[in-house]
XYZ file of C-alpha atoms in Angstrom:
171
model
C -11.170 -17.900 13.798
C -13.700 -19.173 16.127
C -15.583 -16.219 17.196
C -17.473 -13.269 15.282
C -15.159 -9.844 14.657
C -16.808 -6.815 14.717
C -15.164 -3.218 14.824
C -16.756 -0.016 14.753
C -15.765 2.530 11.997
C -12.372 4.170 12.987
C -11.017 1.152 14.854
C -8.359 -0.667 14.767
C -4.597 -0.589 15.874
C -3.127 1.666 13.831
C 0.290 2.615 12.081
C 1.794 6.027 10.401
C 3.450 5.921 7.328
C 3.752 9.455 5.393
C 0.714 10.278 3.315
C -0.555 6.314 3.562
C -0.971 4.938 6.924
C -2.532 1.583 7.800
C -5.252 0.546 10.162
C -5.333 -3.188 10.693
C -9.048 -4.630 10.638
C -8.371 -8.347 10.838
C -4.734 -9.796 10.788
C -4.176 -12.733 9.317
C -3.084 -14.248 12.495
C -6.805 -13.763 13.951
C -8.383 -14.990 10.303
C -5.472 -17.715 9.248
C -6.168 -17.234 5.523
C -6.478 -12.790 4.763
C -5.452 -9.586 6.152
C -7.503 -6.530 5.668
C -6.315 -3.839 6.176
C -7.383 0.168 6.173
C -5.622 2.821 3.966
C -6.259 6.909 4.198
C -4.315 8.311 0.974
C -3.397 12.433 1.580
C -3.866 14.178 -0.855
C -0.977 14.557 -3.566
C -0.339 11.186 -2.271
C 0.866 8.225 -4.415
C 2.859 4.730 -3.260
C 5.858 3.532 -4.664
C 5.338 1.692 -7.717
C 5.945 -2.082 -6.435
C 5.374 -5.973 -6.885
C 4.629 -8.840 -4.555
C 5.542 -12.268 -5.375
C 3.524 -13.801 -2.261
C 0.264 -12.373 -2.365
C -2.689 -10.524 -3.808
C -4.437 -7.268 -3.186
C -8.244 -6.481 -3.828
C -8.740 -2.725 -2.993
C -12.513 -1.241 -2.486
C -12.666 2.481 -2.439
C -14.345 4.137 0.454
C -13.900 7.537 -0.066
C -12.431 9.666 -1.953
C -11.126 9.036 -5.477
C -7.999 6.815 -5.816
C -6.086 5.905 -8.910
C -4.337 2.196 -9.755
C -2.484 1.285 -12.195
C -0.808 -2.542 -12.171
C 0.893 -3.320 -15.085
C -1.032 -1.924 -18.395
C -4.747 -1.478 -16.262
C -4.726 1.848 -15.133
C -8.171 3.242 -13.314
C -9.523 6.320 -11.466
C -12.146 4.758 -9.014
C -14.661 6.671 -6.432
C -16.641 5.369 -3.462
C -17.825 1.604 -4.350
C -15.287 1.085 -6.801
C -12.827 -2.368 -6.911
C -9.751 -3.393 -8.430
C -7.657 -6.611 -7.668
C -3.849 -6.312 -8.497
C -2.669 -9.653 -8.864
C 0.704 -10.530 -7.493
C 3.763 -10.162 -10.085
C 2.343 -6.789 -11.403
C 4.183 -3.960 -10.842
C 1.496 -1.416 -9.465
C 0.810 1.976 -7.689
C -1.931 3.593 -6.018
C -2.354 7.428 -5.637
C -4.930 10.174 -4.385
C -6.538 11.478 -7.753
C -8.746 14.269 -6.087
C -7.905 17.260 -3.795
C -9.682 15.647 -0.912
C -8.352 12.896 1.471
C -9.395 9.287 -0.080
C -9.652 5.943 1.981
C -9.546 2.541 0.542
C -9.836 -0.597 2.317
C -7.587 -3.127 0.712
C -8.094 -7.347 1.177
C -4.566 -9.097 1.215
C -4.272 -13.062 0.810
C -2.940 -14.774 1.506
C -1.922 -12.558 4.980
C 0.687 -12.351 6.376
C 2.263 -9.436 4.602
C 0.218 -6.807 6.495
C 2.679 -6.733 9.062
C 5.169 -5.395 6.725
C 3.457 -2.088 7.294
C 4.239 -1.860 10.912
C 7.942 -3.104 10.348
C 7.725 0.029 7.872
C 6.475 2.346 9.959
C 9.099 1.134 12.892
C 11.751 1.616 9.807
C 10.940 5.131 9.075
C 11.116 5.975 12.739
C 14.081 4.320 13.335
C 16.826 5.021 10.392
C 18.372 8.178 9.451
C 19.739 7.617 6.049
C 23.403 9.228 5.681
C 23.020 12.217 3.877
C 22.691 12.380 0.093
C 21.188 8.894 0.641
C 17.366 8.441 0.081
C 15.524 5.478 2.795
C 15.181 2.959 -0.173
C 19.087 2.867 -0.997
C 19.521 1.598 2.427
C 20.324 -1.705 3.308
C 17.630 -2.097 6.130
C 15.254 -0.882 3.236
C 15.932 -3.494 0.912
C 16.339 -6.287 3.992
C 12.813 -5.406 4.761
C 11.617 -5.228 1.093
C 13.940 -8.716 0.484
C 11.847 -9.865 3.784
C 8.047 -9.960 2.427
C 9.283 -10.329 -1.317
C 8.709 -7.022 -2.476
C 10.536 -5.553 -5.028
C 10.379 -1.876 -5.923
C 10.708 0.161 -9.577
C 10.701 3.215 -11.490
C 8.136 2.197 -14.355
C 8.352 4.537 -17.757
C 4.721 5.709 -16.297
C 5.509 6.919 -13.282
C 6.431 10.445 -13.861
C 3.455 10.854 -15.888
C 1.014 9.977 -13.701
C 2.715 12.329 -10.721
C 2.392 15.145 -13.790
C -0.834 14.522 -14.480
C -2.421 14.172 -10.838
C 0.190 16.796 -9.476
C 1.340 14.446 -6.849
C 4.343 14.434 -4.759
C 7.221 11.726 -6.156
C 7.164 8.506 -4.047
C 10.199 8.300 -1.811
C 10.926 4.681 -2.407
């Protein structure tokens, strides 16, 4: 990158994924090395436990209070607060208060921030047959196989969508 980046709060292009969108601050095709990338969590909100085998994500919290868990580390963290989950850990993040939470989230090395837009197109795009839930598809797990994600149901997953009443991730 040759040239200074400089957004103003709110920018950025944009995607809409159900209770966890993404706005794209720098891509790793401007930067070459990280993505970073902006996260609003709804409230009852929580992502699909999952695990990358390409990269690593360092998560500040801007607002809000959001919860992590990767692996054994599990953390509630408010404004200011950072966690890195490392790739090869299975991990989650979820909206621990009854307010909207943001968290801005450093991936490297990029590359796999676009898998959020080739999400969003996804979820726009396929109807799953009915009975059939969006991640027992096979353009789910194409995508997923794509960016070398893989996706579980860890033995503390229901308890942590008890204890934070949130609404079961649909992955």
């Amino acid at each position: 990158m040759d040239i200074a980046r400089a957004l103003r709060p709110g920018a950025g292009d944009s995607v809409a994924i159900p209770g966890f969108g993404a706005t794209f601050k720098l891509e790793s095709r401007d930067s070459g090395t990280v993505a970073v990338v902006e996260h609003p969590f709804a409230v009852g909100t929580i992502t699909a436990p999952h695990r990358h085998t390409r990269e690593d994500e360092h998560s500040f919290v801007l607002e809000g209070e959001i919860g992590f868990r990767s692996d054994d580390t599990e953390v509630v963290l408010g404004p200011g607060g950072f966690i890195t989950k490392p790739r090869g850990q299975m991990h989650a993040m979820w909206n621990a208060a009854d307010r909207p939470g943001r968290i801005l989230e450093v991936i490297a090395p990029g590359g796999f921030e676009t898998y959020f837009r080739d999400l969003a197109e996804l979820l726009a795009s396929v109807t799953p047959p009915p009975g059939t839930a969006l991640h027992e598809t096979s353009e789910f797990a194409d995508l997923a196989s794509r960016y070398g994600l893989t996706y579980g149901n860890p033995e503390w997953l229901d308890d942590i969508v008890a204890r934070y009443g949130l609404t079961p991730p649909n992955h």
